[in-house]
mmCIF file of C-alpha atoms and ligand atoms in Angstrom:
data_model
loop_
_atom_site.group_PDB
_atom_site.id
_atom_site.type_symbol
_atom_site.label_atom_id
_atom_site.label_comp_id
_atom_site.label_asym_id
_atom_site.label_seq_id
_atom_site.Cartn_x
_atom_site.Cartn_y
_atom_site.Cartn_z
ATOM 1 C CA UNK A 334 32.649 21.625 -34.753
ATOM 2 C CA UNK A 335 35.670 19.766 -32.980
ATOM 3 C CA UNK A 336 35.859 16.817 -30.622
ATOM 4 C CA UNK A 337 35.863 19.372 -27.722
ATOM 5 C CA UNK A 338 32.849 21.479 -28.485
ATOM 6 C CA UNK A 339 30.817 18.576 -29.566
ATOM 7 C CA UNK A 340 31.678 17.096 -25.990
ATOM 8 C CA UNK A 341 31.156 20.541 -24.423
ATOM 9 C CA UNK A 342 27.824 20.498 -26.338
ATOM 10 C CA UNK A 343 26.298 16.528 -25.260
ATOM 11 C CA UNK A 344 27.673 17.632 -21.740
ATOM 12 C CA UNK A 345 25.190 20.629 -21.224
ATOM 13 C CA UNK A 346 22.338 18.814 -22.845
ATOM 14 C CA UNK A 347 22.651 16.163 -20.434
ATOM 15 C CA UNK A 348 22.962 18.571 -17.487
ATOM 16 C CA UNK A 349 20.451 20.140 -18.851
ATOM 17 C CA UNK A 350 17.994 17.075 -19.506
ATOM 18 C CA UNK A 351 19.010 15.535 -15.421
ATOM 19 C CA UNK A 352 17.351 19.053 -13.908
ATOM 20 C CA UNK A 353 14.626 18.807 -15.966
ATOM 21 C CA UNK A 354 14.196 15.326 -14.300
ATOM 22 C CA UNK A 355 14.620 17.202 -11.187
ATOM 23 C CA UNK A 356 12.317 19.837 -11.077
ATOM 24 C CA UNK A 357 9.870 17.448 -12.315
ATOM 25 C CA UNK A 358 10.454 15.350 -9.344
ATOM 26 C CA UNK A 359 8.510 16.018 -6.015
ATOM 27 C CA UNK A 360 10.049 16.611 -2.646
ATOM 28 C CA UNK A 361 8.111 16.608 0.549
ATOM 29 C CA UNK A 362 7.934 20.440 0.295
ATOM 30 C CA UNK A 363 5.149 19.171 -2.398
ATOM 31 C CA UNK A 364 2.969 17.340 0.468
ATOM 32 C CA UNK A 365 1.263 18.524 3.482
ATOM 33 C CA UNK A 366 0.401 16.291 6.322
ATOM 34 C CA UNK A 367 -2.825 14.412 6.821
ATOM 35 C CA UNK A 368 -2.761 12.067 9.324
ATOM 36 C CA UNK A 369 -0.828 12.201 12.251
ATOM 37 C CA UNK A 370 1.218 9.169 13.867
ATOM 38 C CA UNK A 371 -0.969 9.720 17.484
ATOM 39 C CA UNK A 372 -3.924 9.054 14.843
ATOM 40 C CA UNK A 373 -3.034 6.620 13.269
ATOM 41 C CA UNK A 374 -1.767 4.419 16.149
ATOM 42 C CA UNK A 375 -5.191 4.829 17.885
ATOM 43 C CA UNK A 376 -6.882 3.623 14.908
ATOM 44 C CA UNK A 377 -4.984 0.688 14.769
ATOM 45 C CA UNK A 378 -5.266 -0.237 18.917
ATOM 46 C CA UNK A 379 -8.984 -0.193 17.482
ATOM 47 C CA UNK A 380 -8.591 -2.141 14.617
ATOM 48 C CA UNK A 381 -6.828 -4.441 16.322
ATOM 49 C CA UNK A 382 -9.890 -4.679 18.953
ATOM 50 C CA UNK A 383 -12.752 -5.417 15.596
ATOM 51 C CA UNK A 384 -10.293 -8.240 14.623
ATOM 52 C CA UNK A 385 -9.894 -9.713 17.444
ATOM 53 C CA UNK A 386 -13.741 -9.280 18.031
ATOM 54 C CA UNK A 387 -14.513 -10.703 14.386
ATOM 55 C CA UNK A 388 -12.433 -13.596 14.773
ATOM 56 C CA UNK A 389 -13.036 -14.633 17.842
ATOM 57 C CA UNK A 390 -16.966 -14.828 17.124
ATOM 58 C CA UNK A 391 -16.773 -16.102 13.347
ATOM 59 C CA UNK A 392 -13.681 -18.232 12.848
ATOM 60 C CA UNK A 393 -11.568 -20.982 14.705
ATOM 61 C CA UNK A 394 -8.030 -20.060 14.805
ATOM 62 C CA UNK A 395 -5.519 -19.870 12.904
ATOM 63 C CA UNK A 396 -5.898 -16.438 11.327
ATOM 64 C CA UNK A 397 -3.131 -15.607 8.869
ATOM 65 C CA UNK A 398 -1.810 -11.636 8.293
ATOM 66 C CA UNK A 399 -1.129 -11.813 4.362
ATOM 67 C CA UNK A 400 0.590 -8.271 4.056
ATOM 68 C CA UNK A 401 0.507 -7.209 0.506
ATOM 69 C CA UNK A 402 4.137 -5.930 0.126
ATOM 70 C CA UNK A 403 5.413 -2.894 0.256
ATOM 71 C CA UNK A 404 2.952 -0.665 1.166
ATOM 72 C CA UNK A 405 1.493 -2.756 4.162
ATOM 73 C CA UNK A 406 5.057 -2.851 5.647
ATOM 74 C CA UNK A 407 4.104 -0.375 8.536
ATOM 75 C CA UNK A 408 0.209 -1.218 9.269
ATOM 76 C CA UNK A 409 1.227 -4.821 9.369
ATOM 77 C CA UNK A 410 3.539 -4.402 12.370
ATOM 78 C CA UNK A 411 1.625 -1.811 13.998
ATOM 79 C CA UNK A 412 -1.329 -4.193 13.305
ATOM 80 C CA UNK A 413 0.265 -7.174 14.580
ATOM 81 C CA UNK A 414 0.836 -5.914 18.006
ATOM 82 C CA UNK A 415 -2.675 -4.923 18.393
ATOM 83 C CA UNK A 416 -4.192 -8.281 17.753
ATOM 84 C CA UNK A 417 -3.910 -10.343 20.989
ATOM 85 C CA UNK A 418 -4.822 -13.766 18.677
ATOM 86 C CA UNK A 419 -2.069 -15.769 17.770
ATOM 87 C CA UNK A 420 -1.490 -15.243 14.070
ATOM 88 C CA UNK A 421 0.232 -16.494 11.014
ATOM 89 C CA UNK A 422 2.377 -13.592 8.834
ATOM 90 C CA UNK A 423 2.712 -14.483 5.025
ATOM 91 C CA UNK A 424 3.346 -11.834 2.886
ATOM 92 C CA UNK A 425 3.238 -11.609 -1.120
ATOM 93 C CA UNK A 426 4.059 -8.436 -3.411
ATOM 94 C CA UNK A 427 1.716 -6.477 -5.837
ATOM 95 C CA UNK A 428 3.148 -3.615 -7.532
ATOM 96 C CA UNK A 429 0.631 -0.832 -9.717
ATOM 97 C CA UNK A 430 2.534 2.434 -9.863
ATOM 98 C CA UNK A 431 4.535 3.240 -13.376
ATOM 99 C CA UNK A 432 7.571 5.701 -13.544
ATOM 100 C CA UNK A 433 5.443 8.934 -13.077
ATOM 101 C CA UNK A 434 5.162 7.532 -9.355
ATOM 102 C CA UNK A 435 1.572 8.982 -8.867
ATOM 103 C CA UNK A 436 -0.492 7.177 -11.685
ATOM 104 C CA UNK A 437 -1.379 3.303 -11.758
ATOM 105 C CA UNK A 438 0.580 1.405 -14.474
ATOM 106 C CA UNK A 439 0.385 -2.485 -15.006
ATOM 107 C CA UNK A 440 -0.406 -4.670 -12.067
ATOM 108 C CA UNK A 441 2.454 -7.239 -11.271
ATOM 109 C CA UNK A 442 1.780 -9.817 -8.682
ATOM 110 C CA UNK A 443 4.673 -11.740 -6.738
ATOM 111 C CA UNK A 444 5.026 -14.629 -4.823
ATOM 112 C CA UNK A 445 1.375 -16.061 -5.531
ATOM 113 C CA UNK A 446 3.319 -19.714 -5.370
ATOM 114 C CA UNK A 447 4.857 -20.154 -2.079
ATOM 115 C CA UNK A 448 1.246 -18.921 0.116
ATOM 116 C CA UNK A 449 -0.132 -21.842 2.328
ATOM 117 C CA UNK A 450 -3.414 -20.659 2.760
ATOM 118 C CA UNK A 451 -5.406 -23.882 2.236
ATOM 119 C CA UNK A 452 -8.038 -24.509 5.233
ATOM 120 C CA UNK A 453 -7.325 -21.203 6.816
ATOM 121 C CA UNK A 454 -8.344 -17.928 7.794
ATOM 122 C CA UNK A 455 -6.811 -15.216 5.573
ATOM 123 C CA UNK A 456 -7.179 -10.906 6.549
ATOM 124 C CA UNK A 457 -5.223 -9.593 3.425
ATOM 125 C CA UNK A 458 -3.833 -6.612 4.473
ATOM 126 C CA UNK A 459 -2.926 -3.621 2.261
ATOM 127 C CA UNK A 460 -2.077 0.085 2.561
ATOM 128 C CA UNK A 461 -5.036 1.491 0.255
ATOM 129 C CA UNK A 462 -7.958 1.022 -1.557
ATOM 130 C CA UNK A 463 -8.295 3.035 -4.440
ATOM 131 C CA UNK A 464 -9.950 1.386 -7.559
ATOM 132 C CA UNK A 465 -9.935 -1.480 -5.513
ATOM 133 C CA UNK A 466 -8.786 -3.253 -9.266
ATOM 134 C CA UNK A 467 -5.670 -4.833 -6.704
ATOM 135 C CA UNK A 468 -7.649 -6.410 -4.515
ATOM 136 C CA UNK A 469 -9.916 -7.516 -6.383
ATOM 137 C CA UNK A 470 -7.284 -9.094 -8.818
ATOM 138 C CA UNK A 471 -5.667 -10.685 -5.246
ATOM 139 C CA UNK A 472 -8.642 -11.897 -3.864
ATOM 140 C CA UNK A 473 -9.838 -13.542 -7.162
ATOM 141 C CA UNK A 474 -6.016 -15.369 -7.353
ATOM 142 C CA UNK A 475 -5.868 -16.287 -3.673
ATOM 143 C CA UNK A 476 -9.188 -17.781 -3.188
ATOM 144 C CA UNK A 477 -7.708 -20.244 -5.662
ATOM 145 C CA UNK A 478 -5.973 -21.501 -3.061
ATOM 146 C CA UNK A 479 -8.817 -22.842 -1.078
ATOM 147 C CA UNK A 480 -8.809 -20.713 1.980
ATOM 148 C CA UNK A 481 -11.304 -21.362 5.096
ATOM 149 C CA UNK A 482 -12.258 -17.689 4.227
ATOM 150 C CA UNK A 483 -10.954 -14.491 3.249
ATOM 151 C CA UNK A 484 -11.061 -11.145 4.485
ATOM 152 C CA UNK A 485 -9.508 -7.528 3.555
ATOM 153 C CA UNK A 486 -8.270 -4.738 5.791
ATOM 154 C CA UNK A 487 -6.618 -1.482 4.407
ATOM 155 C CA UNK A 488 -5.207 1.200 6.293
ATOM 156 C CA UNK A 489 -6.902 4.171 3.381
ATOM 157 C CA UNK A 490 -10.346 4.176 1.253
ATOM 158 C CA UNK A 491 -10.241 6.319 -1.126
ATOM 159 C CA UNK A 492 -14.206 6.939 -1.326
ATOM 160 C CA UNK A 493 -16.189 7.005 -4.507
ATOM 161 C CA UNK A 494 -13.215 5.927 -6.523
ATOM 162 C CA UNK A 495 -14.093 1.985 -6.866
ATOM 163 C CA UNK A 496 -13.908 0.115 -9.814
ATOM 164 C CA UNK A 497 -15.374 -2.885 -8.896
ATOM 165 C CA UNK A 498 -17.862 -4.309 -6.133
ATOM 166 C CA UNK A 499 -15.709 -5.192 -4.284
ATOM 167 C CA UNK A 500 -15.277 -3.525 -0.800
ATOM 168 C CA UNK A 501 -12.917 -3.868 1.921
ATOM 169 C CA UNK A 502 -14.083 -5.402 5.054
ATOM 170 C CA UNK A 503 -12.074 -3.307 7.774
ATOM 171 C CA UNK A 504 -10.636 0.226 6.901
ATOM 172 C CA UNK A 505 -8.309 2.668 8.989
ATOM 173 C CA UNK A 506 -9.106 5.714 7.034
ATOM 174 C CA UNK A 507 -11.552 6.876 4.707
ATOM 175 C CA UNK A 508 -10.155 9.666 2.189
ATOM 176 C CA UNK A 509 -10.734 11.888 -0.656
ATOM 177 C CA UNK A 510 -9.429 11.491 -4.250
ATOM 178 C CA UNK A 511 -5.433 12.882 -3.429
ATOM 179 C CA UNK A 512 -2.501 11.509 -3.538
ATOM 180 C CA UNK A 513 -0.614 10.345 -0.092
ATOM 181 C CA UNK A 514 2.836 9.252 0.879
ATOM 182 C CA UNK A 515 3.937 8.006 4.320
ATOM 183 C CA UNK A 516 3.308 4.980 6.578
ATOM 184 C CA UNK A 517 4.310 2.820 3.937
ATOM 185 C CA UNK A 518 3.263 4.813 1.280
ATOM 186 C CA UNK A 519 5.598 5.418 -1.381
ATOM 187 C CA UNK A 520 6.485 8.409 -3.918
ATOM 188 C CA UNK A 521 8.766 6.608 -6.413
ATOM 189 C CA UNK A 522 9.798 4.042 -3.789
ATOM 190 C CA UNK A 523 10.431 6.780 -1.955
ATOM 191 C CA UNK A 524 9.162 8.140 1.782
ATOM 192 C CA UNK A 525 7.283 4.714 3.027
ATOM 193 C CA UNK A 526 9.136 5.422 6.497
ATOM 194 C CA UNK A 527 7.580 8.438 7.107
ATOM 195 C CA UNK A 528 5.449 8.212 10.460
ATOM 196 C CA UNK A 529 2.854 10.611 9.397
ATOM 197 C CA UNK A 530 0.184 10.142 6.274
ATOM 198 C CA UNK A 531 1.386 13.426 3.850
ATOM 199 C CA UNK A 532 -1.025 14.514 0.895
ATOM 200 C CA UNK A 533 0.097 15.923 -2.044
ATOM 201 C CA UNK A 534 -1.102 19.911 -2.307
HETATM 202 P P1 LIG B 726 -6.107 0.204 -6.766
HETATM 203 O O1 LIG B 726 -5.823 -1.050 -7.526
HETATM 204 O O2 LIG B 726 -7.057 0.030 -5.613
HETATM 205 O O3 LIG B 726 -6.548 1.308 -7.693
HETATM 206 O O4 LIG B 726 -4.739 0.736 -6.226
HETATM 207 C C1 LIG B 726 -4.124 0.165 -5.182
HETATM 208 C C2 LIG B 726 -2.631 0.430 -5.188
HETATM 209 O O5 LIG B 726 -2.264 1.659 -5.838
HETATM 210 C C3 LIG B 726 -2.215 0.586 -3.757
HETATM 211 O O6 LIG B 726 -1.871 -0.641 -3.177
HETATM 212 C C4 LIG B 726 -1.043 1.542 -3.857
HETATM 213 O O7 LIG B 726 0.141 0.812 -4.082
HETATM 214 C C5 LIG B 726 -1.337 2.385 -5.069
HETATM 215 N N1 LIG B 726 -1.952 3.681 -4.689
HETATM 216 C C6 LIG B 726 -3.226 4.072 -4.891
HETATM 217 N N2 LIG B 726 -3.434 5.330 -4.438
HETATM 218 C C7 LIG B 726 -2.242 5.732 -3.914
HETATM 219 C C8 LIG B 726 -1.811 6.946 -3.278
HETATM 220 O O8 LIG B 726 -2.548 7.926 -3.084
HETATM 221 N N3 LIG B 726 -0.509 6.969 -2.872
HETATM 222 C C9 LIG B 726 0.365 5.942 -3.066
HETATM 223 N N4 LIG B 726 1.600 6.092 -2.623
HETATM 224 N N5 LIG B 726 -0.016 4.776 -3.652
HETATM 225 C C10 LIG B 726 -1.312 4.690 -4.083
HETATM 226 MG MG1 LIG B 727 0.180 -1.340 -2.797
#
């Protein structure tokens, strides 16, 4: 074979090889939606009601918003505005999902080091709760930090799933066993903006 057909030859089996990646990928065409913005924001007014409720009866103020980054990107801000307390945003990163974009992988944690949560009143907020092996693993490294107490919200349960004992203390949504993307969910880093919640058919 010459230079030119062996060329010829790597260049179709990389074509090849990128729309096998492709196909494999999903598109939105793949999901269906679940949960509509209008439902999700009136959860949320109501969440932000029980909070308010909670903390007003059980805890002196300061309450800190630790937004477990990215997923929580949307609920916190939605969920900020419907607090009327005054409160404190931190924010630290966990990240779960391997390459395949729809199974868990290795848990990372980031930014553990720079929280100041000693002596206060922590809601860790996150976008779901499936194993629950995340927040258990958070909760067991902030509490480390000596915080007045600590508290979880998520904005999805994924029922039945749970790994541990642990259970969240506020929840937007309980679900079934699927796959979602949207409202800070990701597919491969992919479709967090989306206003709607979008299972996977
Ligand atoms: P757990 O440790 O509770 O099993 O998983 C929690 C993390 O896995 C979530 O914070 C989220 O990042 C990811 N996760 C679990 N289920 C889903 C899902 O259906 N869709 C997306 N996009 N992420 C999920
Ligand atoms: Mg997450």
């Amino acid at each position: 074979m010459n230079s030119r057909a062996i060329l010829a030859t790597l260049i179709v089996f990389h074509v090849s090889l990128f729309c096998m990646e492709s196909q494999s990928d999903l598109t939105l065409a793949d999901f269906t939606p679940l949960i509509t913005r209008h439902q999700i924001a009136d959860r949320v007014k109501k969440l932000g009601q029980e909070i308010d409720t909670y903390y007003c009866q059980h805890s002196p103020l300061p309450l800190v918003i630790l937004a477990i980054m990215n997923g929580a990107t949307l609920i916190t801000a939605d969920l900020m505005r419907a607090i009327e307390l005054p409160i404190e945003l931190q924010h630290m990163q966990a990240s779960s999902y391997g390459e395949n974009g729809t199974e868990a992988g290795q848990l990372t944690l980031f930014g553990l080091d720079r929280l100041k949560l000693e002596g206060k009143h922590v809601l860790l907020v996150d976008d779901i709760f499936d194993t629950g092996v995340t927040i258990t693993r958070i909760k067991t490294e902030l509490l480390k930090k000596n915080p007045a107490s600590l508290k979880s919200l998520v904005l999805l349960h994924k029922v039945g799933k749970s790994k541990v004992e642990e259970k969240p203390d506020f929840v937007g949504f309980p679900i079934a066993d699927q796959f979602v993307i949207g409202y800070g969910l990701d597919y491969k880093e992919l479709y967090r903006g989306l206003p709607d919640i979008w299972v996977k058919k």
